[in-house]
Amino acid sequence: MKICFFNCARVWGGGENWHLSHAISFNQMGHEVVVASDSRSPLLQRAKAAGLRTRGFEISNLSFMNIFKLLSIYRFLRAEKFDVVILNFSKDLKTVSPMARLAGVRHIVYRRGSDIAIRNTLINRILFRHCLTHVIANSEATKRSILRNNPRLFPEEMIRVIYNGIDFEGFDNTNSRPSSKFTIGTIGRMAQQKRHDLLVEIAGKLRETGFECRVLIGGDGELHGKIRDMIDQRGLQDMVELTGFVDNPHNYLQGIDIFVLTSEWEGFGYVLAEAMRAGKPIVGFDTSSVGEVVDNGNTGLLVPFGDIEAFAQAVRTLADDAELRRKMGMAGYERAHRLFNFDTNMRLVLDYLETPGRTLGK
């Protein structure tokens, strides 16, 4: 097959990781692959470094109204004669899927990775009915959000839920902890969705109860300054550390005792699966897909969203019981290997791409 991964994000996140890892794997399997993304994006740079063919496109939320942009995309797709085009963001969907339909692309795939309801607008109804042949959701929560505002937007039975996969080859899940001080940590963009402000509040609550530990927040983004100010205002500089962008999540995770996640929502949450691969127990808010990834009571502890005291107590429960942490870490590793193995889930994606898909317009 000839496959185009079309993802014009200018930042690096879970969706971009998914596109790059699948593009590399499909290319290694002998499929002809092209990655189309913003010319300034980390995705395009990493795809080039991996030896993949690339094409730069700058797409905004209004590009679907730009006739010149549409023509350039149409000509690209028409000349390349792709069998499959895989789209990521709504702006890619609006701009690229109609041009893919006109260019005669057989399989037009929307890979949805966000647990945010799709609006029941005329343009979305047209795109899902007349342009898309396949839809992949990265969790059951994401699938529900696709149909939340319009159960007939796309045939439910044809939306394939395929969890994100992570690589297990060569990874040591030894539950090491080089720091002498008990450490909890998280990884995520400094964005509103991740709610790092709640983690700072949790750190303050832990200190109030007399529990001193290190709290590591890995990641960068537009809210970095706000989170830094919040830490300073609460006098938590000696407890909470902003580590910046994490180049090697596995090494980072090996230095903590408990992985924590305070996100308001997650389409899937790569970092949860990565923490489980590293043998770490998890404490998180029970929102969207988090309960699909984390088996509450077996691989971690989940509490209602926003309940700071319950979250802090869950951390204390695990901190006070090394054997419970070990058991949950081992159970997490086994669960991640069974459900979130990249090789297995990548082949599920490939199998789905080879199915006929829906008949457009029906």
Coordinates of C-alpha atoms in Angstrom, one line a residue:
M1 CA 0.0 0.0 0.0
K2 CA 1.0 3.6 -0.5
I3 CA 0.1 5.5 2.7
C4 CA 0.1 9.2 3.6
F5 CA 0.2 10.2 7.2
F6 CA -1.2 13.8 7.2
N7 CA -0.7 15.5 10.6
C8 CA -0.1 19.3 10.5
A9 CA 0.5 19.8 14.2
R10 CA 3.2 22.2 15.2
V11 CA 3.9 20.6 18.5
W12 CA 4.9 17.1 19.7
G13 CA 2.3 15.0 21.5
G14 CA 0.7 11.6 21.6
G15 CA -0.9 11.9 18.2
E16 CA 2.4 12.8 16.5
N17 CA 4.1 9.9 18.3
W18 CA 1.4 7.6 16.9
H19 CA 1.8 8.9 13.4
L20 CA 5.6 8.7 13.4
S21 CA 5.9 5.2 15.0
H22 CA 3.3 3.7 12.6
A23 CA 4.9 5.5 9.5
I24 CA 8.3 4.0 10.4
S25 CA 6.9 0.5 11.0
F26 CA 4.8 0.5 7.8
N27 CA 7.8 1.7 5.9
Q28 CA 9.9 -1.1 7.3
M29 CA 7.3 -3.6 6.3
G30 CA 7.6 -2.5 2.7
H31 CA 4.7 -0.1 2.3
E32 CA 5.4 3.2 0.6
V33 CA 5.0 5.9 3.2
V34 CA 4.9 9.7 3.1
V35 CA 4.6 12.0 6.1
A36 CA 2.9 15.3 5.5
S37 CA 3.1 17.9 8.2
D38 CA 3.9 21.5 9.0
S39 CA 7.4 22.3 7.8
R40 CA 8.4 23.6 11.2
S41 CA 6.9 20.6 13.2
P42 CA 8.9 18.1 15.3
L43 CA 7.0 15.4 13.5
L44 CA 8.4 16.4 10.1
Q45 CA 11.9 16.7 11.4
R46 CA 11.8 13.3 13.1
A47 CA 10.3 11.7 10.0
K48 CA 13.2 13.1 7.9
A49 CA 15.7 11.9 10.5
A50 CA 14.1 8.4 10.2
G51 CA 14.6 8.4 6.5
L52 CA 11.0 8.8 5.5
R53 CA 9.7 10.8 2.6
T54 CA 8.1 14.0 3.8
R55 CA 6.1 16.9 2.4
G56 CA 5.5 20.2 4.2
F57 CA 2.1 21.9 4.4
E58 CA 1.0 24.7 6.6
I59 CA -2.7 24.2 7.5
S60 CA -4.7 26.4 9.8
N61 CA -8.3 26.1 10.9
L62 CA -9.4 28.2 8.0
S63 CA -7.3 26.5 5.3
F64 CA -10.4 24.7 4.1
M65 CA -11.6 28.0 2.7
N66 CA -8.4 28.8 0.9
I67 CA -8.7 27.7 -2.8
F68 CA -5.0 27.8 -3.4
K69 CA -4.2 25.7 -0.4
L70 CA -6.9 23.2 -1.4
L71 CA -5.5 23.0 -5.0
S72 CA -2.0 22.4 -3.8
I73 CA -3.2 19.5 -1.5
Y74 CA -5.3 18.1 -4.3
R75 CA -2.4 18.1 -6.8
F76 CA -0.2 16.4 -4.3
L77 CA -2.6 13.7 -3.5
R78 CA -3.6 13.2 -7.1
A79 CA 0.1 13.0 -8.3
E80 CA 1.1 10.5 -5.5
K81 CA -1.9 8.2 -6.1
F82 CA -2.2 7.1 -2.4
D83 CA -4.2 4.1 -1.4
V84 CA -4.6 5.4 2.1
V85 CA -4.6 8.9 3.7
I86 CA -4.6 9.0 7.6
L87 CA -5.7 12.3 9.2
N88 CA -5.2 13.6 12.7
F89 CA -6.7 16.9 13.6
S90 CA -10.0 18.5 12.7
K91 CA -8.2 21.1 10.6
D92 CA -6.6 18.2 8.6
L93 CA -10.0 16.6 8.4
K94 CA -11.7 19.7 7.0
T95 CA -9.0 20.6 4.6
V96 CA -7.6 17.3 3.4
S97 CA -10.4 14.8 3.4
P98 CA -12.5 16.5 0.6
M99 CA -9.3 16.8 -1.6
A100 CA -8.5 13.1 -0.9
R101 CA -12.0 12.2 -2.0
L102 CA -11.7 14.2 -5.2
A103 CA -8.2 12.8 -5.9
G104 CA -9.6 9.3 -5.8
V105 CA -7.9 8.0 -2.6
R106 CA -9.6 4.7 -1.8
H107 CA -9.3 4.8 2.0
I108 CA -9.6 8.1 3.9
V109 CA -9.0 7.5 7.6
Y110 CA -9.6 9.8 10.5
R111 CA -7.6 8.7 13.5
R112 CA -9.2 10.4 16.5
G113 CA -7.2 10.7 19.7
S114 CA -9.1 13.3 21.8
D115 CA -11.9 12.7 24.2
I116 CA -13.7 15.8 23.1
A117 CA -17.2 15.7 21.6
I118 CA -17.3 16.3 17.9
R119 CA -19.8 19.2 17.1
N120 CA -22.9 18.2 15.2
T121 CA -22.3 20.8 12.4
L122 CA -23.3 20.6 8.8
I123 CA -19.6 20.5 7.7
N124 CA -18.9 17.6 10.1
R125 CA -21.9 15.7 8.9
I126 CA -20.8 16.1 5.3
L127 CA -17.2 15.1 6.0
F128 CA -18.0 12.0 8.0
R129 CA -20.7 10.8 5.5
H130 CA -19.1 11.8 2.2
C131 CA -15.4 11.8 2.8
L132 CA -14.3 9.3 5.5
T133 CA -14.2 5.6 4.9
H134 CA -12.5 4.6 8.2
V135 CA -12.4 6.0 11.7
I136 CA -10.0 4.8 14.4
A137 CA -10.5 5.8 18.0
N138 CA -7.7 5.3 20.6
S139 CA -10.1 4.4 23.4
E140 CA -13.7 3.6 24.1
A141 CA -14.0 7.0 25.7
T142 CA -12.9 8.6 22.5
K143 CA -15.3 6.5 20.5
R144 CA -18.2 7.7 22.7
S145 CA -17.2 11.3 22.2
I146 CA -17.2 11.0 18.4
L147 CA -20.9 10.0 18.5
R148 CA -22.0 12.0 21.6
N149 CA -23.6 14.9 19.7
N150 CA -24.8 12.8 16.8
P151 CA -25.2 9.0 17.1
R152 CA -25.6 8.8 13.3
L153 CA -22.4 10.8 12.5
F154 CA -20.6 7.6 11.4
P155 CA -21.7 4.0 11.7
E156 CA -20.8 3.0 15.3
E157 CA -19.9 -0.6 14.3
M158 CA -17.4 0.7 11.8
I159 CA -15.4 2.8 14.3
R160 CA -12.5 0.7 15.3
V161 CA -11.1 1.1 18.8
I162 CA -7.3 0.4 18.8
Y163 CA -5.3 1.4 21.8
N164 CA -2.0 3.2 21.4
G165 CA 0.9 0.8 21.5
I166 CA 4.3 1.2 23.1
D167 CA 7.5 -0.7 22.4
F168 CA 8.6 -3.4 24.9
E169 CA 11.7 -4.7 23.2
G170 CA 14.8 -4.0 25.2
F171 CA 13.1 -2.2 28.1
D172 CA 14.0 -3.2 31.6
N173 CA 11.0 -2.8 34.0
T174 CA 13.2 -3.1 37.1
N175 CA 11.5 -0.9 39.7
S176 CA 14.6 1.1 40.5
R177 CA 14.6 4.3 42.6
P178 CA 18.0 6.1 42.6
S179 CA 16.8 9.0 44.7
S180 CA 17.0 8.7 48.5
K181 CA 13.8 10.8 48.9
F182 CA 10.4 9.4 48.0
T183 CA 9.5 10.7 44.6
I184 CA 6.3 11.1 42.6
G185 CA 6.3 12.3 39.1
T186 CA 4.3 13.1 36.0
I187 CA 5.0 13.9 32.3
G188 CA 2.8 16.1 30.1
R189 CA 2.5 19.3 28.2
M190 CA 2.1 22.4 30.2
A191 CA -1.5 22.8 28.9
Q192 CA -4.8 23.3 30.6
Q193 CA -5.9 19.7 29.8
K194 CA -3.1 18.3 32.0
R195 CA -4.1 20.3 35.1
H196 CA -0.6 20.6 36.6
D197 CA -2.1 23.3 38.9
L198 CA -4.0 20.5 40.7
L199 CA -0.7 18.6 41.2
V200 CA 0.8 21.6 42.8
E201 CA -2.2 21.8 45.1
I202 CA -1.8 18.1 45.9
A203 CA 1.9 18.7 46.8
G204 CA 0.7 21.4 49.2
K205 CA -1.8 19.0 50.7
L206 CA 0.8 16.3 51.2
R207 CA 3.1 18.8 53.0
E208 CA 0.2 19.8 55.2
T209 CA -0.2 16.2 56.3
G210 CA 3.5 16.0 57.2
F211 CA 4.5 13.9 54.2
E212 CA 7.7 15.3 52.6
C213 CA 8.6 14.0 49.1
R214 CA 9.9 15.1 45.7
V215 CA 7.3 16.0 43.1
L216 CA 8.6 16.1 39.5
I217 CA 6.7 17.6 36.7
G218 CA 8.1 16.8 33.3
G219 CA 7.1 18.8 30.2
D220 CA 7.0 22.2 28.7
G221 CA 4.4 24.5 27.2
E222 CA 2.4 27.7 27.4
L223 CA 1.5 27.4 31.1
H224 CA 5.1 26.8 32.3
G225 CA 5.3 30.3 33.8
K226 CA 1.9 30.1 35.5
I227 CA 2.8 26.8 37.1
R228 CA 6.2 28.2 38.2
D229 CA 4.5 31.2 39.8
M230 CA 2.0 28.9 41.6
I231 CA 4.9 26.8 43.1
D232 CA 6.6 30.0 44.3
Q233 CA 3.5 31.5 45.8
R234 CA 2.9 28.4 47.8
G235 CA 6.5 28.1 49.0
L236 CA 6.9 24.7 47.4
Q237 CA 10.2 25.4 45.5
D238 CA 12.1 22.8 47.6
M239 CA 9.4 20.2 46.9
V240 CA 8.1 20.6 43.4
E241 CA 10.6 20.6 40.4
L242 CA 9.8 21.5 36.8
T243 CA 12.2 19.3 34.8
G244 CA 11.3 20.6 31.3
F245 CA 10.8 18.5 28.2
V246 CA 11.5 14.8 28.9
D247 CA 13.7 13.3 26.1
N248 CA 13.8 9.8 27.6
P249 CA 10.5 9.0 29.5
H250 CA 11.7 5.5 30.5
N251 CA 14.8 6.8 32.3
Y252 CA 12.7 9.5 33.9
L253 CA 10.2 7.0 35.1
Q254 CA 12.9 4.8 36.6
G255 CA 13.7 7.6 39.0
I256 CA 10.3 7.9 40.6
D257 CA 8.2 5.7 43.0
I258 CA 4.7 6.6 41.9
F259 CA 3.5 8.0 38.6
V260 CA 0.7 10.5 39.0
L261 CA -1.7 12.0 36.4
T262 CA -4.0 15.0 37.1
S263 CA -5.4 15.4 33.6
E264 CA -8.9 16.6 33.1
W265 CA -9.3 14.2 30.2
E266 CA -7.1 11.9 28.1
G267 CA -7.9 10.3 24.7
F268 CA -5.6 7.5 25.8
G269 CA -2.6 8.7 27.8
Y270 CA 0.7 7.3 26.4
V271 CA 2.4 8.2 29.6
L272 CA 0.2 5.9 31.6
A273 CA 1.1 2.9 29.5
E274 CA 4.8 4.0 29.6
A275 CA 4.6 4.2 33.4
M276 CA 3.1 0.7 33.6
R277 CA 5.9 -0.6 31.3
A278 CA 8.4 0.8 33.8
G279 CA 6.7 -1.1 36.6
K280 CA 5.3 2.0 38.4
P281 CA 2.0 2.1 40.3
I282 CA -0.3 5.0 39.3
V283 CA -2.5 7.5 41.1
G284 CA -4.8 9.5 38.9
F285 CA -8.2 11.1 38.5
D286 CA -10.8 8.7 37.1
T287 CA -11.6 10.7 33.9
S288 CA -12.4 9.7 30.3
S289 CA -10.1 6.9 29.2
V290 CA -7.9 6.7 32.3
G291 CA -10.0 3.9 33.8
E292 CA -9.6 1.9 30.6
V293 CA -5.8 2.1 30.8
V294 CA -5.4 1.8 34.6
D295 CA -7.1 -1.1 36.4
N296 CA -8.3 0.7 39.5
G297 CA -7.2 -1.2 42.6
N298 CA -4.9 -3.5 40.7
T299 CA -2.4 -1.4 38.7
G300 CA -3.1 1.9 40.5
L301 CA -5.6 4.0 42.5
L302 CA -8.1 6.3 40.8
V303 CA -10.1 9.0 42.6
P304 CA -12.9 11.4 41.4
F305 CA -11.7 14.3 39.4
G306 CA -10.8 17.4 41.4
D307 CA -10.8 15.6 44.8
I308 CA -7.4 16.8 46.1
E309 CA -7.7 15.2 49.5
A310 CA -8.6 11.8 48.1
F311 CA -5.7 12.1 45.6
A312 CA -3.2 12.9 48.4
Q313 CA -4.5 10.1 50.5
A314 CA -4.0 7.6 47.6
V315 CA -0.4 8.8 47.3
R316 CA 0.1 8.2 51.0
T317 CA -1.5 4.8 50.8
L318 CA 1.0 3.7 48.2
A319 CA 3.9 5.5 49.9
D320 CA 3.3 3.7 53.1
D321 CA 3.1 0.2 51.5
A322 CA 6.2 -0.9 49.5
E323 CA 4.7 -4.3 48.8
L324 CA 1.5 -2.8 47.4
R325 CA 3.6 -0.6 45.1
R326 CA 5.6 -3.6 43.9
K327 CA 2.4 -5.7 43.2
M328 CA 0.7 -2.9 41.4
G329 CA 3.8 -2.2 39.4
M330 CA 4.1 -5.8 38.3
A331 CA 0.4 -6.0 37.5
G332 CA 0.7 -2.8 35.5
Y333 CA 3.6 -4.2 33.4
E334 CA 1.6 -7.3 32.6
R335 CA -1.5 -5.3 31.7
A336 CA 0.5 -3.0 29.4
H337 CA 2.3 -5.8 27.7
R338 CA -1.1 -7.6 27.1
L339 CA -3.2 -4.6 25.9
F340 CA -0.8 -1.9 24.8
N341 CA 2.0 -3.7 22.9
F342 CA 3.0 -1.7 19.9
D343 CA 3.6 -4.7 17.5
T344 CA 0.2 -6.2 18.2
N345 CA -1.7 -3.0 18.0
M346 CA 0.2 -1.7 14.9
R347 CA -0.9 -4.9 13.1
L348 CA -4.5 -4.2 14.2
V349 CA -4.3 -0.8 12.5
L350 CA -2.8 -2.3 9.3
D351 CA -5.6 -5.0 9.3
Y352 CA -8.2 -2.3 9.6
L353 CA -6.7 -0.2 6.8
E354 CA -7.0 -3.3 4.5
T355 CA -10.7 -3.7 5.2
P356 CA -13.2 -2.1 2.7
G357 CA -14.5 0.6 5.0
R358 CA -17.8 2.3 4.6
T359 CA -19.4 3.2 1.3
L360 CA -19.2 7.0 0.9
G361 CA -22.5 8.9 1.0
K362 CA -24.4 6.2 2.8

